[in-house]
Amino acid sequence: MHFNSNTARVVFKIEYHSVSVISETVINENEESFNDKKILLSSTKDLHRNLKERHMIMIALGGTIGTGLFLASGQALAGSGPGGSLVSYLLVSIMVYFVMTSLAELSTQYPISGSFNTYGSRFVDEAFGFALAYNYYFSWVTTIAGELVAAGIIVQFWLPHVPSVIWSLIGMIIMFVLNAFTVKGYGEAEYWFAMIKVLTVVIFIIVGVLVDSGVLGHDKIGVSNWKIDGAPFYKGFSGVVTTSIVSGFAFQGTEAVGIAAGESENPRRDVPRAMNGTIWRIVLFFVGSIFVMGLVIPYNDPNLAHNDDVKNVAISPFTLVFIKSGIKPAIHIMNAVILTTILSAGNSGLYVCTRVLYSLANEGKAPKIFSHLTRTGIPIWCLVFTTIISTVLFAFSFIGNKIIYQWLVNITGIMGFIAWFGISVAHWRFRRAFIIQGYSLNDLVYKALFFPLGPILAGSLILVSVLGQGYSAFTTHPFNFSNFLSAYITIPVFFIIFFVYKFVKKTRFIPLREIDLVTDNIMYRQTEQTVHI
């Protein structure tokens, strides 16, 4: 039961057949009137809450550590030097911190599947949430297809005479099976995948420090690579901006823990712990790795220029540091780790897509069949559909010169940033509505620090990153229209989806006083009285 100075709220939950209804009686002392509201909650047949705290932590952590760190980080070092890459990763770390604390506040208060796209619909505009959901879904579906391509290439490193498509399809089967039976299967797989990646990063940092100090390898390097011509800030401010875009993509995936909150065993406890514990680990791992790379590897090392492709695992900055230490099987070790990373990304992608599609179906924004759950709480038709779509997109990579597939990747590549922006906007609107409707901040299960500075700063940094995508198109002569189009085409796609839905459904921007703060609120779940009919 919740009380404040002006309003008394009495909440009863009535279960009738398989539908839950909350009747909220609001007694306004100023107006001396009653206002009854009926709020329809989800069916009692719902997703199963089987993810433990350790799963949540590793989902957040493992979702971030991937090929963006293991491969593309070298591209960042080459693009802005050791100092520039370090500053850009620190800036993006700040952005990620505020986005994730915003998500932690929302997903702890409303631990539902669908997460930020549902928050976008509820706290901003139904069309906004719809556009966020489908763009994010399409982004991850394309990512899964990309991981299938990468998996085939990685295994072919060891077995060059076997067609890569076979290994790609085997990878798809493994990912499907991990998601098909119980959510705990996904959680366990992600836990161990993430554990391998975390150990790799920790070992890399330790080995890198030993190489730099001369304990391993042949020479003591110290800070000499920070003093070579052009270092430490290669290309100055423009280098930092460009690298921030690369590092931003490397951090994407952390938001998956918000979607997993809907299946957390104890979201009130586990989501905040997962978020808080993950943020500083991410900063330590990413910033620590970049710092070590800048010490050991010269920014002008020719191997760094084209190491953002899974084909180039032999010249990954991680591999280069291990080779300098004298660890001979370094290439094979990193190849195995990157294969694990790819399976982890695909595993997370399937999970995220199925839950987003499931939440859309429950909201009436996707076919009703996608709301069906198995006895173990798996949205099986969402999983089957996503698997088919990802496999079809994977097939596009074999058509012609891959132009169709490349455009799909370009269109969806920026969607992670748009998802983060949606989280920041939804949190800002939620907190303002929470206060205006008479609630106390003490009613929040988790309180994000530095509000409203946090979401405003995060949103601003995200906009800079998004608008900076096509920076290179303006610096080349003549103007590179192809680069410009591939960098910015996602933005009009998002707005087209937004305005079409808004026009067809006649949605409106929700006034703060009309925002629904009761449905699925964990505060009411703990105070409601249940009567069985």
Coordinates of C-alpha atoms in Angstrom, one line a residue:
M1 CA 0.0 0.0 0.0
H2 CA 1.4 3.4 -1.0
F3 CA 0.5 6.7 0.6
N4 CA 1.6 10.3 0.1
S5 CA 0.3 13.7 1.4
N6 CA -2.4 14.2 -1.2
T7 CA -3.3 10.7 -2.4
A8 CA -4.1 7.4 -0.9
R9 CA -3.8 4.4 -3.1
V10 CA -5.3 1.0 -2.3
V11 CA -4.3 -1.8 -4.6
F12 CA -6.1 -5.1 -4.9
K13 CA -5.2 -7.9 -7.3
I14 CA -8.0 -10.2 -8.4
E15 CA -7.1 -13.4 -10.3
Y16 CA -9.9 -14.6 -12.6
H17 CA -9.1 -17.6 -14.8
S18 CA -5.8 -16.8 -16.3
V19 CA -6.0 -13.0 -16.3
S20 CA -4.8 -10.7 -13.6
V21 CA -6.5 -7.4 -13.0
I22 CA -5.4 -4.7 -10.6
S23 CA -8.1 -2.3 -9.3
E24 CA -6.5 0.8 -8.1
T25 CA -8.7 3.1 -6.0
V26 CA -7.3 6.6 -5.9
I27 CA -8.7 8.8 -3.1
N28 CA -7.8 12.4 -3.7
E29 CA -8.1 14.4 -0.5
N30 CA -8.1 17.8 -2.2
E31 CA -11.0 17.0 -4.6
E32 CA -12.8 14.5 -2.2
S33 CA -13.5 12.2 -5.1
F34 CA -12.8 8.6 -6.1
N35 CA -11.3 7.5 -9.3
D36 CA -11.3 3.7 -10.1
K37 CA -8.8 2.5 -12.7
K38 CA -8.6 -1.0 -14.0
I39 CA -5.2 -2.1 -15.2
L40 CA -4.8 -5.3 -17.2
L41 CA -1.6 -7.2 -16.4
S42 CA 0.0 -10.0 -18.2
S43 CA -1.4 -13.5 -18.2
T44 CA -0.4 -15.7 -15.3
K45 CA 1.3 -18.0 -17.7
D46 CA 4.4 -15.9 -18.1
L47 CA 8.1 -16.1 -18.6
H48 CA 9.9 -18.1 -15.9
R49 CA 12.1 -16.3 -13.4
N50 CA 15.1 -18.7 -13.4
L51 CA 18.0 -16.3 -13.9
K52 CA 20.1 -16.0 -10.8
E53 CA 22.4 -13.1 -9.8
R54 CA 25.5 -14.7 -11.3
H55 CA 23.7 -15.1 -14.6
M56 CA 22.6 -11.5 -14.6
I57 CA 26.1 -10.2 -14.0
M58 CA 27.6 -12.4 -16.7
I59 CA 24.9 -11.5 -19.2
A60 CA 25.7 -7.8 -18.7
L61 CA 29.5 -8.4 -18.7
G62 CA 29.6 -11.0 -21.4
G63 CA 27.3 -9.1 -23.7
T64 CA 29.9 -6.3 -23.9
I65 CA 33.2 -8.1 -24.2
G66 CA 33.3 -9.3 -27.8
T67 CA 35.0 -8.9 -31.2
G68 CA 34.7 -5.1 -30.7
L69 CA 37.3 -5.4 -28.0
F70 CA 39.3 -8.4 -29.3
L71 CA 39.6 -7.1 -32.8
A72 CA 38.3 -3.5 -33.5
S73 CA 40.2 -2.1 -30.5
G74 CA 43.3 -2.2 -32.6
Q75 CA 41.6 0.0 -35.2
A76 CA 40.9 2.5 -32.4
L77 CA 44.5 2.6 -31.4
A78 CA 45.6 3.1 -35.0
G79 CA 43.0 5.9 -35.5
S80 CA 43.9 8.1 -32.6
G81 CA 47.1 6.9 -30.9
P82 CA 47.5 5.6 -27.4
G83 CA 46.3 8.8 -25.7
G84 CA 43.4 9.5 -28.0
S85 CA 42.0 5.9 -27.9
L86 CA 42.3 5.9 -24.0
V87 CA 40.4 9.2 -23.8
S88 CA 37.7 8.0 -26.2
Y89 CA 37.1 4.8 -24.3
L90 CA 36.9 6.8 -21.0
L91 CA 34.3 9.1 -22.6
V92 CA 32.2 6.2 -23.8
S93 CA 32.6 4.5 -20.4
I94 CA 30.9 7.5 -18.8
M95 CA 28.1 7.4 -21.4
V96 CA 27.6 3.7 -20.7
Y97 CA 27.6 4.2 -17.0
F98 CA 24.7 6.7 -17.1
V99 CA 22.8 4.7 -19.7
M100 CA 23.1 1.5 -17.6
T101 CA 22.1 3.2 -14.3
S102 CA 19.1 4.6 -16.1
L103 CA 18.2 1.2 -17.3
A104 CA 18.8 -0.3 -13.8
E105 CA 16.3 2.1 -12.3
L106 CA 13.7 1.3 -14.9
S107 CA 14.2 -2.4 -15.1
T108 CA 14.3 -2.8 -11.3
Q109 CA 11.1 -0.8 -10.8
Y110 CA 9.4 -2.5 -13.8
P111 CA 11.1 -6.0 -14.3
I112 CA 9.4 -6.9 -17.6
S113 CA 10.4 -8.7 -20.8
G114 CA 10.8 -6.2 -23.6
S115 CA 12.5 -3.7 -21.4
F116 CA 13.4 -0.4 -22.9
N117 CA 11.1 -0.5 -25.9
T118 CA 8.2 -1.1 -23.5
Y119 CA 9.4 1.8 -21.4
G120 CA 9.5 3.9 -24.6
S121 CA 5.9 3.1 -25.3
R122 CA 4.7 3.8 -21.7
F123 CA 6.8 6.8 -20.8
V124 CA 7.2 8.6 -24.1
D125 CA 4.9 7.6 -27.0
E126 CA 3.6 4.2 -28.2
A127 CA 5.1 4.9 -31.7
F128 CA 8.5 5.7 -30.1
G129 CA 8.5 2.3 -28.3
F130 CA 7.3 0.5 -31.5
A131 CA 10.1 2.0 -33.6
L132 CA 12.7 1.2 -30.9
A133 CA 11.5 -2.4 -30.7
Y134 CA 11.5 -3.2 -34.4
N135 CA 14.8 -1.4 -35.1
Y136 CA 16.5 -3.1 -32.2
Y137 CA 15.0 -6.5 -33.2
F138 CA 16.2 -6.1 -36.8
S139 CA 19.6 -5.0 -35.6
W140 CA 20.1 -8.1 -33.5
V141 CA 18.7 -10.4 -36.3
T142 CA 21.3 -9.0 -38.7
T143 CA 24.0 -9.4 -36.0
I144 CA 23.2 -13.0 -35.6
A145 CA 23.6 -13.5 -39.3
G146 CA 26.9 -11.8 -39.1
E147 CA 28.0 -14.0 -36.3
L148 CA 27.1 -17.1 -38.4
V149 CA 29.4 -15.8 -41.2
A150 CA 32.2 -15.2 -38.6
A151 CA 31.8 -18.6 -37.0
G152 CA 32.4 -20.3 -40.3
I153 CA 35.5 -18.3 -41.0
I154 CA 36.9 -19.0 -37.5
V155 CA 36.5 -22.8 -37.7
Q156 CA 37.9 -22.8 -41.2
F157 CA 41.1 -21.4 -39.7
W158 CA 41.7 -25.0 -38.3
L159 CA 39.8 -27.0 -41.0
P160 CA 40.4 -25.0 -44.3
H161 CA 39.1 -27.8 -46.6
V162 CA 35.6 -28.0 -45.0
P163 CA 33.1 -25.4 -46.4
S164 CA 32.5 -22.6 -43.9
V165 CA 28.8 -22.8 -44.4
I166 CA 28.7 -26.2 -42.6
W167 CA 30.3 -24.7 -39.4
S168 CA 28.0 -21.7 -39.6
L169 CA 24.9 -23.9 -39.7
I170 CA 26.2 -26.0 -36.8
G171 CA 26.7 -22.8 -34.8
M172 CA 23.1 -21.8 -35.5
I173 CA 21.9 -25.2 -34.3
I174 CA 23.9 -24.9 -31.1
M175 CA 22.5 -21.4 -30.4
F176 CA 19.0 -22.6 -31.1
V177 CA 19.3 -25.5 -28.7
L178 CA 20.7 -23.3 -25.9
N179 CA 17.6 -21.1 -26.1
A180 CA 14.9 -23.7 -26.8
F181 CA 14.4 -25.5 -23.5
T182 CA 14.7 -23.2 -20.5
V183 CA 16.0 -19.7 -19.9
K184 CA 18.4 -21.2 -17.4
G185 CA 20.1 -23.0 -20.3
Y186 CA 20.7 -19.6 -22.0
G187 CA 21.9 -18.2 -18.7
E188 CA 24.3 -21.0 -18.0
A189 CA 25.8 -20.9 -21.5
E190 CA 26.2 -17.2 -21.3
Y191 CA 27.8 -17.5 -17.8
W192 CA 30.5 -19.8 -19.0
F193 CA 31.0 -18.0 -22.4
A194 CA 31.5 -14.8 -20.4
M195 CA 33.8 -16.4 -17.9
I196 CA 36.2 -17.4 -20.7
K197 CA 36.2 -13.9 -22.1
V198 CA 36.7 -12.3 -18.7
L199 CA 39.7 -14.6 -18.0
T200 CA 41.2 -13.8 -21.4
V201 CA 41.0 -10.1 -20.7
V202 CA 42.5 -10.4 -17.2
I203 CA 45.3 -12.6 -18.5
F204 CA 45.9 -10.2 -21.4
I205 CA 46.3 -7.2 -19.0
I206 CA 48.7 -9.1 -16.7
V207 CA 50.8 -10.4 -19.6
G208 CA 50.8 -7.0 -21.3
V209 CA 52.1 -5.3 -18.1
L210 CA 54.8 -8.0 -17.8
V211 CA 55.8 -7.5 -21.5
D212 CA 55.9 -3.7 -21.1
S213 CA 58.1 -4.0 -18.0
G214 CA 60.5 -6.5 -19.7
V215 CA 59.7 -9.5 -17.5
L216 CA 58.4 -11.3 -20.6
G217 CA 59.7 -10.9 -24.1
H218 CA 63.0 -9.4 -25.0
D219 CA 63.0 -5.7 -24.2
K220 CA 61.6 -3.3 -21.6
I221 CA 59.2 -1.0 -23.5
G222 CA 57.9 1.4 -20.8
V223 CA 56.2 4.5 -22.3
S224 CA 58.3 4.7 -25.4
N225 CA 55.3 4.1 -27.7
W226 CA 53.7 7.2 -26.2
K227 CA 56.6 9.3 -27.4
I228 CA 56.9 8.3 -31.0
D229 CA 56.1 10.8 -33.8
G230 CA 52.4 11.6 -33.8
A231 CA 51.7 10.1 -30.3
P232 CA 50.0 10.1 -27.9
F233 CA 47.1 12.0 -29.6
Y234 CA 47.3 11.0 -33.3
K235 CA 44.9 13.2 -35.4
G236 CA 44.1 15.3 -32.3
F237 CA 40.4 16.0 -31.5
S238 CA 39.1 14.4 -34.8
G239 CA 40.9 11.2 -33.9
V240 CA 39.2 11.1 -30.5
V241 CA 35.8 11.6 -32.1
T242 CA 36.3 8.9 -34.7
T243 CA 37.6 6.4 -32.1
S244 CA 34.7 7.2 -29.8
I245 CA 32.4 5.8 -32.6
V246 CA 34.5 2.6 -32.8
S247 CA 34.6 2.2 -29.0
G248 CA 30.9 2.9 -28.7
F249 CA 30.1 -0.2 -30.8
A250 CA 32.5 -2.2 -28.7
F251 CA 30.4 -1.4 -25.5
Q252 CA 27.1 -2.4 -27.1
G253 CA 25.3 -5.4 -25.7
T254 CA 25.2 -4.4 -22.0
E255 CA 21.6 -3.4 -22.3
A256 CA 20.6 -7.1 -22.7
V257 CA 20.5 -7.4 -18.9
G258 CA 17.5 -5.0 -18.9
I259 CA 15.6 -7.4 -21.1
A260 CA 16.7 -10.4 -18.9
A261 CA 15.2 -8.6 -15.9
G262 CA 11.9 -10.0 -16.9
E263 CA 13.2 -13.5 -16.1
S264 CA 15.4 -12.6 -13.1
E265 CA 14.8 -14.7 -10.0
N266 CA 14.9 -11.6 -7.8
P267 CA 15.0 -8.4 -9.9
R268 CA 14.8 -6.1 -6.9
R269 CA 18.2 -7.5 -5.7
D270 CA 19.9 -8.9 -8.7
V271 CA 19.4 -6.2 -11.4
P272 CA 21.0 -3.4 -9.3
R273 CA 23.9 -5.7 -8.3
A274 CA 24.4 -6.8 -11.9
M275 CA 24.5 -3.2 -13.1
N276 CA 26.7 -1.8 -10.4
G277 CA 29.1 -4.7 -10.4
T278 CA 29.3 -4.7 -14.2
I279 CA 29.9 -1.0 -14.8
W280 CA 33.3 -0.8 -13.0
R281 CA 34.4 -4.1 -14.4
I282 CA 33.6 -3.0 -17.9
V283 CA 35.6 0.2 -17.4
L284 CA 38.5 -1.7 -15.9
F285 CA 38.6 -4.3 -18.6
F286 CA 38.1 -2.0 -21.6
V287 CA 40.2 1.0 -20.4
G288 CA 42.8 -1.4 -18.9
S289 CA 43.1 -3.3 -22.2
I290 CA 43.4 -0.2 -24.3
F291 CA 46.0 1.3 -22.0
V292 CA 48.1 -1.9 -22.1
M293 CA 47.7 -2.1 -26.0
G294 CA 49.0 1.5 -26.2
L295 CA 52.0 0.7 -24.1
V296 CA 53.0 -2.5 -25.9
I297 CA 52.0 -1.9 -29.5
P298 CA 53.0 1.3 -31.5
Y299 CA 49.9 3.0 -32.9
N300 CA 51.5 3.0 -36.4
D301 CA 52.1 -0.8 -36.4
P302 CA 50.9 -1.8 -39.9
N303 CA 49.1 -4.8 -38.5
L304 CA 46.5 -2.6 -36.7
A305 CA 45.2 -0.9 -39.9
H306 CA 42.9 -3.7 -41.0
N307 CA 42.2 -5.9 -37.9
D308 CA 38.5 -5.3 -37.6
D309 CA 37.7 -8.5 -39.5
V310 CA 37.4 -12.0 -38.0
K311 CA 39.7 -13.2 -40.9
N312 CA 42.5 -11.2 -39.3
V313 CA 42.6 -12.9 -35.9
A314 CA 46.4 -13.4 -36.3
I315 CA 46.9 -9.7 -36.1
S316 CA 44.4 -8.9 -33.3
P317 CA 46.1 -6.6 -30.8
F318 CA 45.5 -9.3 -28.2
T319 CA 47.3 -11.8 -30.4
L320 CA 50.2 -9.4 -31.0
V321 CA 50.7 -8.8 -27.3
F322 CA 50.7 -12.6 -26.6
I323 CA 53.2 -13.2 -29.4
K324 CA 55.5 -10.5 -28.0
S325 CA 55.4 -12.3 -24.6
G326 CA 56.7 -15.5 -26.3
I327 CA 53.5 -17.5 -26.0
K328 CA 53.7 -19.5 -29.2
P329 CA 50.2 -20.9 -29.5
A330 CA 48.8 -17.3 -29.1
I331 CA 47.0 -17.4 -32.5
H332 CA 45.2 -20.7 -31.7
I333 CA 44.2 -19.5 -28.2
M334 CA 42.7 -16.2 -29.5
N335 CA 41.0 -18.0 -32.4
A336 CA 39.3 -20.3 -29.8
V337 CA 38.4 -17.3 -27.6
I338 CA 36.9 -15.4 -30.5
L339 CA 34.9 -18.4 -31.6
T340 CA 33.5 -18.5 -28.0
T341 CA 32.8 -14.7 -28.3
I342 CA 30.9 -15.3 -31.6
L343 CA 28.7 -18.1 -30.1
S344 CA 28.1 -15.9 -27.1
A345 CA 27.0 -13.0 -29.2
G346 CA 24.7 -15.2 -31.3
N347 CA 23.3 -16.8 -28.1
S348 CA 22.5 -13.4 -26.6
G349 CA 21.1 -12.2 -30.0
L350 CA 18.6 -15.0 -30.2
Y351 CA 17.6 -14.5 -26.6
V352 CA 17.1 -10.7 -27.0
C353 CA 15.2 -11.1 -30.3
T354 CA 12.8 -13.7 -28.9
R355 CA 12.0 -11.6 -25.8
V356 CA 11.5 -8.3 -27.8
L357 CA 9.2 -10.1 -30.2
Y358 CA 7.3 -11.8 -27.4
S359 CA 6.7 -8.4 -25.7
L360 CA 5.5 -6.9 -29.0
A361 CA 3.0 -9.7 -29.4
N362 CA 1.7 -9.2 -25.8
E363 CA 1.2 -5.5 -26.6
G364 CA -0.6 -6.3 -29.8
K365 CA 2.2 -5.0 -32.1
A366 CA 3.1 -8.4 -33.5
P367 CA 1.1 -11.5 -34.5
K368 CA -0.6 -13.2 -31.6
I369 CA 1.2 -16.5 -32.2
F370 CA 4.4 -15.0 -30.9
S371 CA 2.9 -14.7 -27.4
H372 CA 2.7 -18.5 -27.1
L373 CA 5.0 -20.0 -24.4
T374 CA 6.1 -23.5 -23.8
R375 CA 5.6 -25.2 -20.5
T376 CA 9.2 -24.1 -19.6
G377 CA 8.4 -20.5 -20.4
I378 CA 10.1 -20.2 -23.8
P379 CA 8.5 -18.1 -26.5
I380 CA 9.2 -20.9 -29.0
W381 CA 7.6 -19.4 -32.1
C382 CA 9.6 -16.2 -31.6
L383 CA 12.7 -18.3 -31.4
V384 CA 11.8 -20.3 -34.6
F385 CA 10.9 -17.2 -36.5
T386 CA 14.1 -15.4 -35.5
T387 CA 16.2 -18.4 -36.4
I388 CA 14.7 -18.6 -39.9
I389 CA 15.1 -14.8 -40.5
S390 CA 18.7 -14.9 -39.3
T391 CA 19.5 -17.9 -41.6
V392 CA 17.9 -16.1 -44.6
L393 CA 20.0 -13.0 -43.9
F394 CA 23.0 -15.2 -43.6
A395 CA 22.3 -16.6 -47.0
F396 CA 22.5 -13.0 -48.4
S397 CA 26.2 -13.0 -47.6
F398 CA 26.7 -15.6 -50.4
I399 CA 24.7 -13.6 -53.1
G400 CA 26.8 -11.7 -55.7
N401 CA 29.4 -9.4 -54.2
K402 CA 27.6 -9.2 -50.8
I403 CA 26.2 -5.7 -51.5
I404 CA 22.7 -6.6 -50.0
Y405 CA 24.3 -8.0 -46.9
Q406 CA 26.6 -5.1 -46.4
W407 CA 23.7 -2.6 -46.7
L408 CA 21.8 -4.6 -44.1
V409 CA 24.7 -4.3 -41.7
N410 CA 25.1 -0.6 -42.4
I411 CA 21.4 0.1 -41.8
T412 CA 21.3 -1.7 -38.5
G413 CA 24.8 -0.9 -37.2
I414 CA 23.8 2.3 -35.4
M415 CA 20.7 0.9 -33.8
G416 CA 22.5 0.1 -30.5
F417 CA 23.1 3.8 -30.1
I418 CA 19.4 4.6 -30.8
A419 CA 18.4 2.0 -28.2
W420 CA 20.7 3.7 -25.6
F421 CA 19.1 7.0 -26.5
G422 CA 15.7 5.5 -26.0
I423 CA 16.7 4.3 -22.6
S424 CA 17.9 7.8 -21.6
V425 CA 14.8 9.5 -22.8
A426 CA 12.5 7.0 -21.2
H427 CA 14.3 7.3 -17.8
W428 CA 14.1 11.1 -17.9
R429 CA 10.4 11.0 -18.6
F430 CA 9.7 8.3 -16.0
R431 CA 11.5 10.2 -13.2
R432 CA 9.7 13.5 -14.0
A433 CA 6.3 11.7 -14.1
F434 CA 7.1 9.9 -10.9
I435 CA 7.6 13.2 -9.0
I436 CA 4.7 15.0 -10.7
Q437 CA 2.3 12.2 -9.8
G438 CA 3.1 12.6 -6.1
Y439 CA 5.5 9.7 -5.5
S440 CA 8.6 9.9 -3.3
L441 CA 12.1 9.0 -4.5
N442 CA 12.1 6.7 -1.5
D443 CA 9.6 4.5 -3.4
L444 CA 12.3 3.7 -6.0
V445 CA 13.9 0.3 -5.5
Y446 CA 17.1 1.6 -7.3
K447 CA 17.9 5.2 -7.6
A448 CA 20.2 6.3 -10.5
L449 CA 22.7 8.9 -9.4
F450 CA 23.1 12.4 -10.8
F451 CA 19.6 12.8 -12.2
P452 CA 18.8 14.7 -14.5
L453 CA 22.5 15.2 -15.5
G454 CA 23.0 11.5 -16.2
P455 CA 20.4 10.8 -18.9
I456 CA 21.0 14.3 -20.4
L457 CA 24.7 13.8 -20.6
A458 CA 24.4 10.3 -22.0
G459 CA 21.8 11.4 -24.5
S460 CA 24.1 14.2 -25.7
L461 CA 27.1 12.0 -26.1
I462 CA 25.0 9.4 -28.0
L463 CA 23.8 12.2 -30.4
V464 CA 27.4 13.2 -31.0
S465 CA 28.4 9.6 -31.7
V466 CA 25.4 9.1 -34.1
L467 CA 26.0 12.3 -36.0
G468 CA 29.7 11.7 -36.1
Q469 CA 29.2 8.4 -38.0
G470 CA 29.6 10.1 -41.3
Y471 CA 32.5 12.3 -40.3
S472 CA 34.9 10.7 -42.8
A473 CA 32.5 11.3 -45.7
F474 CA 33.0 15.1 -45.2
T475 CA 36.8 14.9 -44.8
T476 CA 37.4 13.2 -48.1
H477 CA 37.6 14.9 -51.5
P478 CA 35.5 14.5 -53.5
F479 CA 32.6 14.1 -51.1
N480 CA 32.0 10.4 -50.5
F481 CA 28.2 10.0 -50.9
S482 CA 28.3 6.2 -50.4
N483 CA 29.9 6.5 -47.0
F484 CA 27.5 9.3 -46.1
L485 CA 24.5 7.3 -47.0
S486 CA 25.6 4.1 -45.2
A487 CA 26.4 6.1 -42.1
Y488 CA 23.1 8.0 -41.8
I489 CA 20.4 5.8 -43.6
T490 CA 19.4 4.2 -40.3
I491 CA 18.1 7.5 -38.9
P492 CA 15.4 8.1 -41.6
V493 CA 14.5 4.4 -41.4
F494 CA 13.8 4.8 -37.7
F495 CA 11.7 8.0 -38.2
I496 CA 9.8 6.3 -41.1
I497 CA 8.8 3.5 -38.8
F498 CA 7.9 6.0 -36.0
F499 CA 5.7 8.3 -38.1
V500 CA 4.0 5.5 -40.0
Y501 CA 2.9 3.8 -36.8
K502 CA 1.9 7.2 -35.3
F503 CA -0.2 8.0 -38.3
V504 CA -1.9 4.6 -38.6
K505 CA -2.6 4.2 -34.8
K506 CA -3.1 7.9 -34.1
T507 CA -0.8 7.7 -31.0
R508 CA 0.1 10.8 -29.0
F509 CA 3.0 12.0 -26.9
I510 CA 1.9 11.0 -23.4
P511 CA 1.5 13.9 -20.8
L512 CA 3.5 13.3 -17.7
R513 CA 0.4 13.2 -15.5
E514 CA -1.2 10.5 -17.6
I515 CA 1.8 8.1 -17.7
D516 CA 1.0 4.7 -16.2
L517 CA 3.3 4.1 -13.2
V518 CA 1.3 1.2 -11.7
T519 CA 1.2 -1.6 -14.2
D520 CA 4.1 -4.1 -13.5
N521 CA 5.5 -1.8 -10.8
I522 CA 7.4 -4.0 -8.3
M523 CA 6.2 -1.7 -5.5
Y524 CA 2.6 -2.8 -6.1
R525 CA 3.5 -6.5 -6.6
Q526 CA 4.8 -6.5 -3.1
T527 CA 1.9 -4.8 -1.5
E528 CA -1.0 -6.2 -3.5
Q529 CA -3.7 -8.4 -1.8
T530 CA -4.7 -11.4 -3.9
V531 CA -8.3 -12.8 -4.0
H532 CA -8.9 -16.0 -6.0
I533 CA -12.3 -16.2 -7.7

